[in-house]
Coordinates of C-alpha atoms and ligand atoms in Angstrom, one line a residue:
X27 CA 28.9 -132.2 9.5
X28 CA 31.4 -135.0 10.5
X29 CA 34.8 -135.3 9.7
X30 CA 37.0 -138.3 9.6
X31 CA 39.8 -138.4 13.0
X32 CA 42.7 -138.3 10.1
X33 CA 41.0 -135.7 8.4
X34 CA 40.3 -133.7 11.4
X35 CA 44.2 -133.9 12.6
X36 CA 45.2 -132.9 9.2
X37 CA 42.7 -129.7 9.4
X38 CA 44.0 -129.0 13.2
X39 CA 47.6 -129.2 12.0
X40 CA 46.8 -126.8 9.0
X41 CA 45.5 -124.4 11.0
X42 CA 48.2 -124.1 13.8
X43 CA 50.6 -124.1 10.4
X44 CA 48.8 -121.0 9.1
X45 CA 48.6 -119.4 12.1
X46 CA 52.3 -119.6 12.9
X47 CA 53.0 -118.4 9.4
X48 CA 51.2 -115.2 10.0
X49 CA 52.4 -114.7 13.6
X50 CA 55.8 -114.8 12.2
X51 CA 54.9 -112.1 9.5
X52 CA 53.8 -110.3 12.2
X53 CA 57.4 -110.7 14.0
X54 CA 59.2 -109.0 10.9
X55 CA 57.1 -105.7 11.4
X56 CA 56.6 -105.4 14.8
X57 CA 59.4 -102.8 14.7
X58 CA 58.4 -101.4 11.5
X59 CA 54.8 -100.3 12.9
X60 CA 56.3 -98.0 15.3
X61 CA 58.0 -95.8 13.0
X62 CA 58.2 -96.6 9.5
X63 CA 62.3 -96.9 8.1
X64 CA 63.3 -95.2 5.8
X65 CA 64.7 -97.2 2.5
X66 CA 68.1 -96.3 0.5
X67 CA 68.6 -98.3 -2.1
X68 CA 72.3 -97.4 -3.0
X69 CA 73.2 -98.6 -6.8
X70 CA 75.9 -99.2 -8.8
X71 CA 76.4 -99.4 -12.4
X72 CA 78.5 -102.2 -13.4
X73 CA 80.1 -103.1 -10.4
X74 CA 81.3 -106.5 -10.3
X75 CA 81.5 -109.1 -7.6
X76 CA 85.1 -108.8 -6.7
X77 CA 85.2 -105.0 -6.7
X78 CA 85.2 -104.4 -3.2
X79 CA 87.9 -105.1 -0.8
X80 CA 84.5 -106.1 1.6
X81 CA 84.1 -109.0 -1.2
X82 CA 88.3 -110.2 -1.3
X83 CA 89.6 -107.4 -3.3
X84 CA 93.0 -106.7 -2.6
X85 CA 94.3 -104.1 -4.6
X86 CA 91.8 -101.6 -4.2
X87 CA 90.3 -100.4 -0.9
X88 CA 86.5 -99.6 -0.5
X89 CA 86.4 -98.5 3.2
X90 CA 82.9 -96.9 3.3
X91 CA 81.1 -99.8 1.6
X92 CA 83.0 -102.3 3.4
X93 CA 81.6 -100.8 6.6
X94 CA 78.2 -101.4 5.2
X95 CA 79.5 -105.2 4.5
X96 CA 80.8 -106.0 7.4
X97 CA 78.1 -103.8 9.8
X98 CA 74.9 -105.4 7.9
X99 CA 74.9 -108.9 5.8
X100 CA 77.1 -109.5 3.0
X101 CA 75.3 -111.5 0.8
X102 CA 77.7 -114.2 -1.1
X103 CA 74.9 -114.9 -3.6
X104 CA 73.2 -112.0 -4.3
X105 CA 71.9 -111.4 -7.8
X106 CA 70.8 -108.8 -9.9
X107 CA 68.1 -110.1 -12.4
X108 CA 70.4 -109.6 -15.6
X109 CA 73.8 -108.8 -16.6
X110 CA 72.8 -105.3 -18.3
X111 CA 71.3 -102.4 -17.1
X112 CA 67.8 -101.9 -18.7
X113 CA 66.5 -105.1 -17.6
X114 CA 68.0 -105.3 -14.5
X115 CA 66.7 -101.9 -13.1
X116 CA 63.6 -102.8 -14.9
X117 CA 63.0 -106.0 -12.5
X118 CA 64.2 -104.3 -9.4
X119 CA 61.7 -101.6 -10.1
X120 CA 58.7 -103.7 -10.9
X121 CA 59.5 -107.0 -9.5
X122 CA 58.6 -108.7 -12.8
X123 CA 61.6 -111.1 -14.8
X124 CA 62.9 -108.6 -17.6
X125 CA 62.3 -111.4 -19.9
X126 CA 58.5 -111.3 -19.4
X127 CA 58.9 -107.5 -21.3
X128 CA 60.5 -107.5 -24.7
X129 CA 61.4 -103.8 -24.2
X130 CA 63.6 -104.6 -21.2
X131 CA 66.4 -104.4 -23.4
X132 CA 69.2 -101.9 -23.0
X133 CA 67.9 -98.5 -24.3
X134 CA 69.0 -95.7 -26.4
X135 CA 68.6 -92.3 -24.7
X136 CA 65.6 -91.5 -26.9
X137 CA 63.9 -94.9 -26.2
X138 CA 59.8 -94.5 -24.4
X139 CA 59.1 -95.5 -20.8
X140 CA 59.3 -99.5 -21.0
X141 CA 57.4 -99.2 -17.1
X142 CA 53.7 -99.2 -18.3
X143 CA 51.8 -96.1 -16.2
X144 CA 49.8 -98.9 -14.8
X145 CA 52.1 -101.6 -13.7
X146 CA 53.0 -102.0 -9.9
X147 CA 55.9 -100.3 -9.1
X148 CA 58.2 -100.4 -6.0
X149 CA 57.9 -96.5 -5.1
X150 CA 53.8 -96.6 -6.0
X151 CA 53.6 -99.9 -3.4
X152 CA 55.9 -97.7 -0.4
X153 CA 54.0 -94.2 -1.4
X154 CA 51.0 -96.4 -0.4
X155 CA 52.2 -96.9 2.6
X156 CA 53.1 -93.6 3.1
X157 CA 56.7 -92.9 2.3
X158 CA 58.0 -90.0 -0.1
X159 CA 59.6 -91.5 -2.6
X160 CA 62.6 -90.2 -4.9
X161 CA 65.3 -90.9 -7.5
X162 CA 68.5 -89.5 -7.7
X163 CA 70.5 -90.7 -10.1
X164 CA 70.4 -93.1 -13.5
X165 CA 67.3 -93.9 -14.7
X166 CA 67.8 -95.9 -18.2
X167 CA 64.8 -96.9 -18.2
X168 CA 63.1 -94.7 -21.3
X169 CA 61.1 -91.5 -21.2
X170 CA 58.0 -90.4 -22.7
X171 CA 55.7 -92.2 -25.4
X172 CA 57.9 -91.6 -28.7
X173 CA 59.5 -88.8 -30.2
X174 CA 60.6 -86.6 -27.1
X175 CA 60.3 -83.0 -27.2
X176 CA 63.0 -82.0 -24.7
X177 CA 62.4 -78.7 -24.4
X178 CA 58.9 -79.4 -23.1
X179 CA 58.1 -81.8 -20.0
X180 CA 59.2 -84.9 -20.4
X181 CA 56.5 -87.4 -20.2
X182 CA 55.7 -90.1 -19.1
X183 CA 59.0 -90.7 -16.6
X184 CA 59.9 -91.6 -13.1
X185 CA 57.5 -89.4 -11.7
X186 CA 54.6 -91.1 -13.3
X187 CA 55.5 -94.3 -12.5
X188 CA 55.6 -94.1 -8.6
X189 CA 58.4 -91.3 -7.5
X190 CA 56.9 -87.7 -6.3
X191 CA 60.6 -86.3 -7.3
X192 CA 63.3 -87.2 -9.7
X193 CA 66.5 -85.9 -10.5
X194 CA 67.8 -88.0 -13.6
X195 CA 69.9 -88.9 -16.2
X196 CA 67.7 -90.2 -19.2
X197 CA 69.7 -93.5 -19.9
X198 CA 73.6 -93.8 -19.5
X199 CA 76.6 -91.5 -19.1
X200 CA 77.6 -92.4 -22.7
X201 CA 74.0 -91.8 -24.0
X202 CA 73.0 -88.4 -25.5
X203 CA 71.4 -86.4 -24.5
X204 CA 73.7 -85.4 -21.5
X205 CA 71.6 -82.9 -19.4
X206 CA 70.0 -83.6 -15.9
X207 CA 66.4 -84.1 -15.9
X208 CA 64.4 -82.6 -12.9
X209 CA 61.0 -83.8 -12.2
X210 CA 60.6 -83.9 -16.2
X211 CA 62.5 -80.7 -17.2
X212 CA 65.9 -80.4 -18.9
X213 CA 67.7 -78.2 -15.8
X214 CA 69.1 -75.3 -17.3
X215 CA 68.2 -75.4 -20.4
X216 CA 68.4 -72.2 -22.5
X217 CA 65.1 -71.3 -24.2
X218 CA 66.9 -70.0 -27.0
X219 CA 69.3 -72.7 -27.5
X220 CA 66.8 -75.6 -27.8
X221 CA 68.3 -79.1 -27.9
X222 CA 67.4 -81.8 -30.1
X223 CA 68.4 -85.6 -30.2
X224 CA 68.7 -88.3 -32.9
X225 CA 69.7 -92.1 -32.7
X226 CA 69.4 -92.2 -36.2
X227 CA 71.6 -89.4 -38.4
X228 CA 73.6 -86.6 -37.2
X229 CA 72.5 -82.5 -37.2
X230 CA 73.8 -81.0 -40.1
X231 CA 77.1 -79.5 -39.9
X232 CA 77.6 -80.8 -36.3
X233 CA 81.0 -82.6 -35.2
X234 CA 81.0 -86.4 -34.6
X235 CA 84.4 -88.4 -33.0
X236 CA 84.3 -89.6 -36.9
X237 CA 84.7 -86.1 -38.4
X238 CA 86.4 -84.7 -35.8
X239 CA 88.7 -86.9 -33.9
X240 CA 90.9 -83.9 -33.0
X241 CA 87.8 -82.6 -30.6
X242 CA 88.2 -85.5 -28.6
X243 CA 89.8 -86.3 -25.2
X244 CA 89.0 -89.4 -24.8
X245 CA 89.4 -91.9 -27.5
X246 CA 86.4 -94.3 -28.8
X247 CA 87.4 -98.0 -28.9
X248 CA 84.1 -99.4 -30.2
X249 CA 80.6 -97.5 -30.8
X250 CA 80.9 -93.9 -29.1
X251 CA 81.9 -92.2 -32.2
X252 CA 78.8 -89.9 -32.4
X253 CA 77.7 -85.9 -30.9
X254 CA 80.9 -85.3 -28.6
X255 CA 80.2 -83.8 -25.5
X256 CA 82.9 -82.2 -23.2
X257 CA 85.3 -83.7 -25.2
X258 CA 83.6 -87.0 -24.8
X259 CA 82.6 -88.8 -27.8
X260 CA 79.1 -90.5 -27.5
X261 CA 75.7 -92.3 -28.9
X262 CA 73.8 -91.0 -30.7
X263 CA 73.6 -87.2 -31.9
X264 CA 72.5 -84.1 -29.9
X265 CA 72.7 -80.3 -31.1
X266 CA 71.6 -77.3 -28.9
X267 CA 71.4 -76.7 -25.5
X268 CA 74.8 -76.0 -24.4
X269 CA 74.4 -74.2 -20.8
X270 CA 72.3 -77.6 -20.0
X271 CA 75.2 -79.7 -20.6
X272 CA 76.2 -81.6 -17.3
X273 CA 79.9 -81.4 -16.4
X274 CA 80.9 -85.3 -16.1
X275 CA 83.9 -84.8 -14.0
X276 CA 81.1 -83.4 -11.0
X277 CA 78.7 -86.0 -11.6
X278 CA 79.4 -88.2 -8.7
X279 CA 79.4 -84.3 -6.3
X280 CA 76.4 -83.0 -8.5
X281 CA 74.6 -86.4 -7.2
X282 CA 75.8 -86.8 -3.9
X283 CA 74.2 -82.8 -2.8
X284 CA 71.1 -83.6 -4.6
X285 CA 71.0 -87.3 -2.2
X286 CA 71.7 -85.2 0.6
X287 CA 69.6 -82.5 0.2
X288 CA 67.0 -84.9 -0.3
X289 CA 67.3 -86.5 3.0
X290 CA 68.0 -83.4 5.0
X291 CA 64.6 -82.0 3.3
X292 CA 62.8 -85.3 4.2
X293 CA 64.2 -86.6 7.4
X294 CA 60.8 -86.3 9.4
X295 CA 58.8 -88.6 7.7
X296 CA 59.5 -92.0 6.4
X297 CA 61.5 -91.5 2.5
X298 CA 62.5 -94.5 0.0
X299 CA 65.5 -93.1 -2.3
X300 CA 66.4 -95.1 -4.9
X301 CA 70.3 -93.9 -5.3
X302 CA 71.2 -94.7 -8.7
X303 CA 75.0 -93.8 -9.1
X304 CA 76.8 -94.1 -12.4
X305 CA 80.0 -95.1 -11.5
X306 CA 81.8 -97.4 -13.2
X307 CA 80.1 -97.2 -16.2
X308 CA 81.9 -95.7 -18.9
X309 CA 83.0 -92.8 -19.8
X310 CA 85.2 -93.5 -16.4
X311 CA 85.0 -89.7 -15.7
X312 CA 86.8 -89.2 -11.7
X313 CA 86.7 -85.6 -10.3
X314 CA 90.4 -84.5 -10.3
X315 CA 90.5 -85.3 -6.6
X316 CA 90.1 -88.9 -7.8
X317 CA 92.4 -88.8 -10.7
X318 CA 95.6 -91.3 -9.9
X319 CA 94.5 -92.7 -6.8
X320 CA 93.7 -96.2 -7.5
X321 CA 96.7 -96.5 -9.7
X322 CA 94.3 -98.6 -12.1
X323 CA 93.6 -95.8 -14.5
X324 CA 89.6 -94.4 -14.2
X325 CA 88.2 -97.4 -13.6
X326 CA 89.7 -98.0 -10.6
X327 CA 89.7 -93.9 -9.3
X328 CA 85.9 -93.7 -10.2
X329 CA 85.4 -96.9 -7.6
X330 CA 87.6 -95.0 -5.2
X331 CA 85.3 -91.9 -5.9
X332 CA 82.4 -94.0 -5.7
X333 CA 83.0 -95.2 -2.3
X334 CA 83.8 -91.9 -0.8
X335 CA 80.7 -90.5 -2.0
X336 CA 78.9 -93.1 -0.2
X337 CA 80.6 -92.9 2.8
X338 CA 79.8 -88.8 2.8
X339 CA 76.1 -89.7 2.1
X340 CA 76.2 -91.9 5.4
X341 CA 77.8 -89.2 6.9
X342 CA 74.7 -87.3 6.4
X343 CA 72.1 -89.8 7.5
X344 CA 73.8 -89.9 10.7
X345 CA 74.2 -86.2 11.3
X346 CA 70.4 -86.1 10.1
X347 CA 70.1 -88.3 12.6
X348 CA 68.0 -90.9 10.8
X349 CA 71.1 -93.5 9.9
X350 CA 69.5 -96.1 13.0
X351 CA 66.1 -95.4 10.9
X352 CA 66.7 -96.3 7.7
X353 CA 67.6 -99.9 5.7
X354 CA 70.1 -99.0 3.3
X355 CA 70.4 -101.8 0.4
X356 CA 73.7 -101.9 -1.4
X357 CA 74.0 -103.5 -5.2
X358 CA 75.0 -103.1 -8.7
X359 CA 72.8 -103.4 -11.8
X360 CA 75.3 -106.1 -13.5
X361 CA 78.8 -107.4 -13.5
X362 CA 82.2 -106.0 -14.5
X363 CA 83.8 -104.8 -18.2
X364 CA 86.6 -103.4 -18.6
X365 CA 86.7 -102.2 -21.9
X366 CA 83.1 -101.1 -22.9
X367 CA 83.9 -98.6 -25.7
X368 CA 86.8 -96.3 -24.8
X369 CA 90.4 -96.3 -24.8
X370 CA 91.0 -95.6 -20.8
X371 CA 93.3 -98.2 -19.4
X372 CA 91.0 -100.5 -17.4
X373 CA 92.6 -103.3 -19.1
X374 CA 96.0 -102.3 -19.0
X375 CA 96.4 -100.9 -15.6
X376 CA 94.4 -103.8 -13.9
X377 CA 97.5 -105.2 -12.5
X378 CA 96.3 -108.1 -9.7
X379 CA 93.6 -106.6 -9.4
X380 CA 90.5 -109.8 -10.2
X381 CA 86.8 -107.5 -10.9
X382 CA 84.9 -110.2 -11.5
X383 CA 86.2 -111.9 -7.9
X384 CA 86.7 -114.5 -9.3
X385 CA 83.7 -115.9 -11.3
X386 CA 83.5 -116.5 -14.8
X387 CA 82.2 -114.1 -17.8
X388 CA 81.3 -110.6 -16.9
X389 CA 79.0 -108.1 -18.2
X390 CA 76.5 -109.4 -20.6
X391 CA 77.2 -112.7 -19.8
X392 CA 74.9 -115.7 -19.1
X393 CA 78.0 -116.4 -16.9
X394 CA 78.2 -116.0 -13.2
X395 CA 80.1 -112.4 -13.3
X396 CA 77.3 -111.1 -15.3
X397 CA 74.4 -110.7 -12.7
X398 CA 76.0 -111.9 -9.4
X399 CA 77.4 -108.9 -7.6
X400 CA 77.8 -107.5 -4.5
X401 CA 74.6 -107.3 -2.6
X402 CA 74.6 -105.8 1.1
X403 CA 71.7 -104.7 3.5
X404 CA 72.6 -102.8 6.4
X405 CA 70.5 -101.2 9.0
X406 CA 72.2 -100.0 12.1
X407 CA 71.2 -101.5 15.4
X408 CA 68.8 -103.6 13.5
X409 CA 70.6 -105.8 11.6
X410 CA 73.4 -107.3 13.1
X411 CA 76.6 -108.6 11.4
X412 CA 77.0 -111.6 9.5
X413 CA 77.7 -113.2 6.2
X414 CA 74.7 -114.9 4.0
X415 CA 75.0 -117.3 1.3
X416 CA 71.2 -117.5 1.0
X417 CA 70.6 -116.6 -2.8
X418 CA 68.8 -113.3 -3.0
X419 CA 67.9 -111.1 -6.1
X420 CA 67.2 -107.3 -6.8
X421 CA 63.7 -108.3 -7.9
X422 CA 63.0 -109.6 -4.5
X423 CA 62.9 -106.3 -3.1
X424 CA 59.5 -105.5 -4.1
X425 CA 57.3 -108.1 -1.9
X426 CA 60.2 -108.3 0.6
X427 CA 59.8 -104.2 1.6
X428 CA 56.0 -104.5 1.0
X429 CA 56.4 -106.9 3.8
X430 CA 58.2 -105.0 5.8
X431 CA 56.3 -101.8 5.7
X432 CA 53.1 -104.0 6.6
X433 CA 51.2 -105.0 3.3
X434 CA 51.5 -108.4 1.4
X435 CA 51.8 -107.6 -2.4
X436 CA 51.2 -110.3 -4.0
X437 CA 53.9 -111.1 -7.0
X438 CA 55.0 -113.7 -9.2
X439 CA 58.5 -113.0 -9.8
X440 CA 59.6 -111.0 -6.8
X441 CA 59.6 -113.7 -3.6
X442 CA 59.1 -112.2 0.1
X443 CA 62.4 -112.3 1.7
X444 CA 62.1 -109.9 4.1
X445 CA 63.5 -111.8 7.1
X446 CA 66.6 -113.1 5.0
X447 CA 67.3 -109.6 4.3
X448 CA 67.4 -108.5 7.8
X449 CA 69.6 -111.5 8.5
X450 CA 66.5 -113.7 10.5
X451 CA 67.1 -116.7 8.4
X452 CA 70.0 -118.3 6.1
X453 CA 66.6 -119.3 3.4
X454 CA 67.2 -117.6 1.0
X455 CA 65.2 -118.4 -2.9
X456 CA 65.2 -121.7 -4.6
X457 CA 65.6 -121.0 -7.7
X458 CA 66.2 -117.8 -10.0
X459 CA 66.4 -117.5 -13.6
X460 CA 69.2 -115.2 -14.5
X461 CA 69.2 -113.3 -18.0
X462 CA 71.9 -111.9 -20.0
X463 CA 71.2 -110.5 -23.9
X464 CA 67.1 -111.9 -23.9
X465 CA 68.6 -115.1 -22.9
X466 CA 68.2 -117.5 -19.4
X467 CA 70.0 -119.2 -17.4
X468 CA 68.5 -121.3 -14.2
X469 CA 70.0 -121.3 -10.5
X470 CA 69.1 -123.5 -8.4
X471 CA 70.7 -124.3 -5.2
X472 CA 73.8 -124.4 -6.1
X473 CA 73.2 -125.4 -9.4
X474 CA 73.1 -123.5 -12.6
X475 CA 71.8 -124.6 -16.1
X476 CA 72.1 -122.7 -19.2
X477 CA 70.3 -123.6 -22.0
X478 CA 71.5 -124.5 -25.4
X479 CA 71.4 -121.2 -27.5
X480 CA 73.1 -120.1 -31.1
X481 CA 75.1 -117.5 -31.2
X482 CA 78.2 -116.1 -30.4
X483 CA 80.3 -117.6 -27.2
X484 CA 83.0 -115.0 -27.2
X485 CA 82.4 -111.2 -26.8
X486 CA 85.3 -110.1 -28.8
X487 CA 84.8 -106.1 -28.6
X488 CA 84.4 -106.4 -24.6
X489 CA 86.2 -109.4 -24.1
X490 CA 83.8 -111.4 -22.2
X491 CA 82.7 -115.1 -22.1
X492 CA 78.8 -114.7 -22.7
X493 CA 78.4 -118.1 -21.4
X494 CA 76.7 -119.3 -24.8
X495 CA 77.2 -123.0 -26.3
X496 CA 74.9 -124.5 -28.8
X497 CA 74.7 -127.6 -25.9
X498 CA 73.7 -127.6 -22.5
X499 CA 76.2 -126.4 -19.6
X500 CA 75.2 -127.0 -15.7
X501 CA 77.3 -126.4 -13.3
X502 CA 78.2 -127.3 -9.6
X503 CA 78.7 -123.6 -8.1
X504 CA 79.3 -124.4 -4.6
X505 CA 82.3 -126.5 -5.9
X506 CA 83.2 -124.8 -8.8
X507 CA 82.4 -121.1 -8.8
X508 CA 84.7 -120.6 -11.5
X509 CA 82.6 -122.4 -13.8
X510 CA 85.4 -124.2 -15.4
X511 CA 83.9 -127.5 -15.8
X512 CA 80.6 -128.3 -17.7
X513 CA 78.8 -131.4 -15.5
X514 CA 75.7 -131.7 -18.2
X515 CA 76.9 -135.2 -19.5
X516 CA 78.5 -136.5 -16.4
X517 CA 75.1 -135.6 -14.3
X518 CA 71.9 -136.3 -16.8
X519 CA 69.4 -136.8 -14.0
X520 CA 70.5 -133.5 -12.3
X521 CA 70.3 -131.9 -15.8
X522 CA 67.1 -133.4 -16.3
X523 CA 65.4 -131.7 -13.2
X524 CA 66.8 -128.3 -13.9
X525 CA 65.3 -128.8 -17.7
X526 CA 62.2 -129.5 -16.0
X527 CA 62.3 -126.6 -13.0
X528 CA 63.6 -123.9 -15.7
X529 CA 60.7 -125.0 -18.2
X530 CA 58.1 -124.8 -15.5
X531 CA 59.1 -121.1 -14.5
X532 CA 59.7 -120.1 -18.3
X533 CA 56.7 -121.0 -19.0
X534 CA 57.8 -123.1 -22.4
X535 CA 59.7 -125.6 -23.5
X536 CA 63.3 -125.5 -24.0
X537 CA 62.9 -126.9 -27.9
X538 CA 60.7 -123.8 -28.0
X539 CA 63.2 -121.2 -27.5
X540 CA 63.0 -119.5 -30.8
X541 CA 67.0 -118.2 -30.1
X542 CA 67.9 -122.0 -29.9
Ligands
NG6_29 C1 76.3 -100.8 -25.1 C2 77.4 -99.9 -25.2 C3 78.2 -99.9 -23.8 C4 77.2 -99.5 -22.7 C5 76.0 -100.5 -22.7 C6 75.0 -100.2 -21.7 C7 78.4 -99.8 -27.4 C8 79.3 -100.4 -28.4 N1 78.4 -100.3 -26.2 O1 75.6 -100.8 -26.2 O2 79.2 -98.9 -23.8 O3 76.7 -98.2 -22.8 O4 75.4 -100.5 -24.0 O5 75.4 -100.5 -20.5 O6 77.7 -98.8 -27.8 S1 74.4 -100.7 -19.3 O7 75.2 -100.9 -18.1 O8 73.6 -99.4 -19.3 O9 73.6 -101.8 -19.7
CA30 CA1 75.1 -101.3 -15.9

C-alpha cells in the first residue's frame, strides 16, 4: 500500500489529534480513578435566575448557596432544558430533549412513569459504575402504568428506573395525593383507612375549596380548588388515608433528615443523591421558624428556609467527612412565578426585590427567565473559584458525569462537559434548544431564535410573557439580556442561520411545526 505525502500528513496529523483527545479524557479522571466522588445534585423548584444574592439579589440573602457560588463556578448561562418541571427533570434524568417525548409534559399526580423501564438513565449509568444511587425529594415524573392502586406498591417508579432507594413526593406539593412515598409504599398509611385519588370527579360527600371555602387557610387564586389538605386546597381529589398525610410546614426538615441520613448511612462508598427540594413551588409553606423572615411574604421565607436547609445538609457532608469527596451540582428545574395559583403575597410583598434577575418572561416562558437559572458546581479543593459564562444545560449532566466516573456514554442530546463543569475550560455548548409549553426556542452563542408560533403571548393567570409571537423574534443576549428588542428584520442573514441550525437539531422544518 502507498499513500500520497499529502495524504500521509493528513493521516499523521489525525492521529496525533485523536490521541491528544483521549489523553485529555484521560486528564479529567485521573482523580476520579482513585476514589470515585460522590455526586449531589441539589434542586430547586422554580427558582429563578435572580433569586440568590450569589446571582445580584439584593433584598434577600442566600448565604449557604452563595458559598457554593462563590467556592465552585457560577455559571452565568446555565440552563435547565425547559421552563416547567416535568420536562425539565425528565431531560436532566435521561439526557434526552423533553420534546423528543410527548409525555414530558407537566403531570397530574395520578399520571404513569413517562421514563420508559428501558431507557438510559443517569442513576442506572453511575450504579454501573458502582455508586448507590438515591432520591430524596420531588419526583413529578409519573408512577406506575395507569390506574395506581396506592395502597399496594407503587410501580413502576424511581426505583425501577435506576435509584436502589427513594423517598418521594409523587408530583408536586399542590398535587394530591400528599403522602411520602418510600421505595414504592405510601409511609404511614393506615390499612384501614385506604386512600384513593381522582383527577377527574370528586369522592362523594368529600369537601372541595369550592364547597367549602370556610376549611381553607390559604386562598386559591386560580386552579387549586379541589381535595383540601391541611387546610390547603389542591388538584385533584383524594379521600382516605389521613395518618399518611405529610405535614407541609416540615417538609423542607422531613427532607433534609432523610438527605442526611442518607449520606451518614452511605458515606463509605461512592453515593449519587439526586436532592430534589420543593421549595418555591407553591403552596409557599415555611416552617414557623421561617415565617416573616424575608419580609417578602412565603415566597421569599421558603427561599430563606431553602438555603438554611442546604447549608445544614453541607454541614453534614463535612462532619461526615466526605464534603472534599463529593461534586455537589446546584440548579432549579425552571424560572420564577409569583403567583402560580394561591393568594400568598409574592406579588405584593416583592418590594425591590427582581426574581427573574433581570431577564425577560418567567416560568413557562419561551423567554430567558423561563429555563435559565442558577446553575453552580462546587467541589471543595477540586474545583477552584471562578465565574463561567460558558452555556451549560441540566441535560448535560448525563455524558458529562459518565465522563467523569470513567465511561463514555454515548448521547445525542446530553453533550460531555465534564471539564467545563469542573471549571478546566470556558467551552461551554454551541447551541441548545430551550422549551417552554411543547414549544422551542434556539440558543446559540449568544444568540436566541424563537420560532413563529400561535397562541397566546401573555400569561394572564401567572402574569408572564410566554415569549410567543406569530413572527420570528432573535435576539442579541450578550447585548441585550433583557430581551427588549426583536433583531429578526434588522439581521436576516443571522436569522437565516439560526433557522437553519434550529431545523437541523429539530429534526423538521419550521413551516412543519404543526403549533405554527
Ligand atoms: C400548573 C399549576 C401550577 C403548578 C404547575 C406545575 C394550575 C392552575 N397551575 O398547572 O400551580 O403546579 O402546574 O409546576 O393548576 S411545575 O413546576 O411542577 O412545572
Ligand atoms: Ca418547577
Amino acid at each position: 500500500m502507498c499513500f500520497k505525502p499529502n495524504i500521509l500528513k493528513f493521516i499523521i496529523i489525525l492521529f496525533f489529534i485523536i490521541m491528544s483527545c483521549k489523553s485529555e479524557k484521560k486528564e479529567i479522571l485521573a482523580k476520579v480513578n482513585d476514589k470515585k466522588p460522590n455526586i449531589v445534585v441539589i434542586y430547586l423548584d422554580d427558582l429563578g435566575y435572580g433569586d440568590l444574592s450569589s446571582y445580584g439579589a439584593t433584598e434577600l440573602q442566600t448565604p449557604n448557596i452563595d458559598a457554593l457560588a462563590e467556592g465552585g463556578i457560577k455559571f452565568t448561562n446555565g440552563y435547565a432544558s425547559s421552563a416547567t418541571c416535568t420536562p425539565s427533570r425528565y431531560a436532566f434524568l435521561t439526557g434526552v430533549y423533553p420534546w423528543r417525548n410527548k409525555k414530558a409534559r407537566i403531570l397530574s399526580g395520578s399520571a404513569p412513569l413517562i421514563i420508559s423501564e428501558t431507557q438510559q438513565t443517569l442513576p442506572k449509568m453511575l450504579k454501573k459504575q458502582g455508586y448507590q444511587t438515591a432520591i430524596v425529594g420531588k419526583w413529578h415524573l409519573g408512577l406506575g402504568s395507569g390506574n395506581v392502586n396506592w395502597n399496594e406498591k407503587i410501580t413502576p417508579g424511581p426505583n425501577e428506573v435506576g435509584f436502589d432507594e427513594s423517598y418521594i413526593l409523587a408530583a408536586t406539593q399542590d398535587r394530591v395525593p400528599t403522602v411520602y412515598i418510600d421505595n414504592g409504599y405510601i409511609e404511614g398509611l393506615d390499612k384501614n383507612d385506604p386512600i384513593q385519588v381522582n383527577y377527574k370527579k370528586n369522592f362523594e360527600g368529600e369537601p372541595t375549596a369550592k364547597s367549602n371555602p370556610e376549611m381553607t387557610t390559604m386562598k386559591w387564586h386560580h386552579g387549586h380548588n379541589n381535595s383540601i389538605v391541611n387546610g390547603i386546597p389542591r388538584i385533584g381529589y383524594m379521600k382516605g388515608g389521613d395518618a399518611a398525610k405529610w405535614s407541609d410546614i416540615d417538609m423542607a426538615d422531613h427532607f433534609l433528615q432523610k438527605a442526611q441520613n442518607y449520606v451518614k448511612k452511605h458515606k463509605e462508598n461512592p453515593f449519587f443523591l439526586y436532592y430534589a427540594m420543593q421549595q418555591p413551588h407553591v403552596p409557599r409553606t415555611p416552617h414557623p421558624r421561617f415565617v416573616g423572615k424575608s419580609g417578602m411574604g412565603p415566597r421569599g421565607d421558603v427561599i430563606l428556609e431553602a438555603d438554611w436547609v442546604i447549608g445544614e445538609f453541607v454541614k453534614t457532608l463535612e462532619k461526615e467527612g466526605v464534603l472534599e469527596n463529593t461534586l455537589i451540582v446546584f440548579s432549579s428545574d425552571n424560572g420564577p412565578v409569583l403567583n402560580d395559583g394561591y393568594y400568598d403575597d409574592a406579588a405584593e410583598k416583592l418590594g425591590k426585590h427582581d426574581p427573574k434577575g433581570g431577564l425577560r418572561g418567567g416560568k413557562y416562558s419561551l423567554l430567558e427567565a423561563g429555563t435559565r437559572v442558577p446553575f453552580i458546581t462546587y467541589w471543595k479543593g477540586t474545583i477552584k473559584p471562578s465565574i463561567s459564562d460558558a452555556i451549560v444545560c441540566q441535560i448535560d449532566l448525563l455524558a458529562s458525569l459518565a465522563a467523569l466516573t470513567g465511561i463514555e456514554e454515548s448521547t445525542t442530546d446530553s453533550k460531555e462537559l465534564m471539564k467545563t463543569l469542573l471549571g478546566k475550560t470556558d467551552k461551554g455548548r454551541d447551541h441548545l434548544i430551550i422549551e417552554a409549553n411543547s414549544k422551542t426556542a434556539l440558543r446559540s452563542g449568544d444568540w436566541l431564535m424563537i420560532p413563529p408560533y400561535k397562541g397566546t403571548r401573555f400569561n394572564k393567570k401567572v402574569n408572564i410573557d410566554v415569549g410567543i409571537l406569530p413572527k420570528f423574534q432573535l435576539y442579541n443576549l450578550k447585548e441585550d439580556v433583557g430581551q427588549k428588542q426583536n433583531l429578526a428584520e434588522d439581521k436576516p442573514e443571522k436569522l437565516l442561520e439560526m433557522i437553519e441550525t434550529f431545523e437541523i437539531l429539530r429534526g423538521q422544518k419550521i413551516n412543519k411545526f404543526k403549533d405554527n
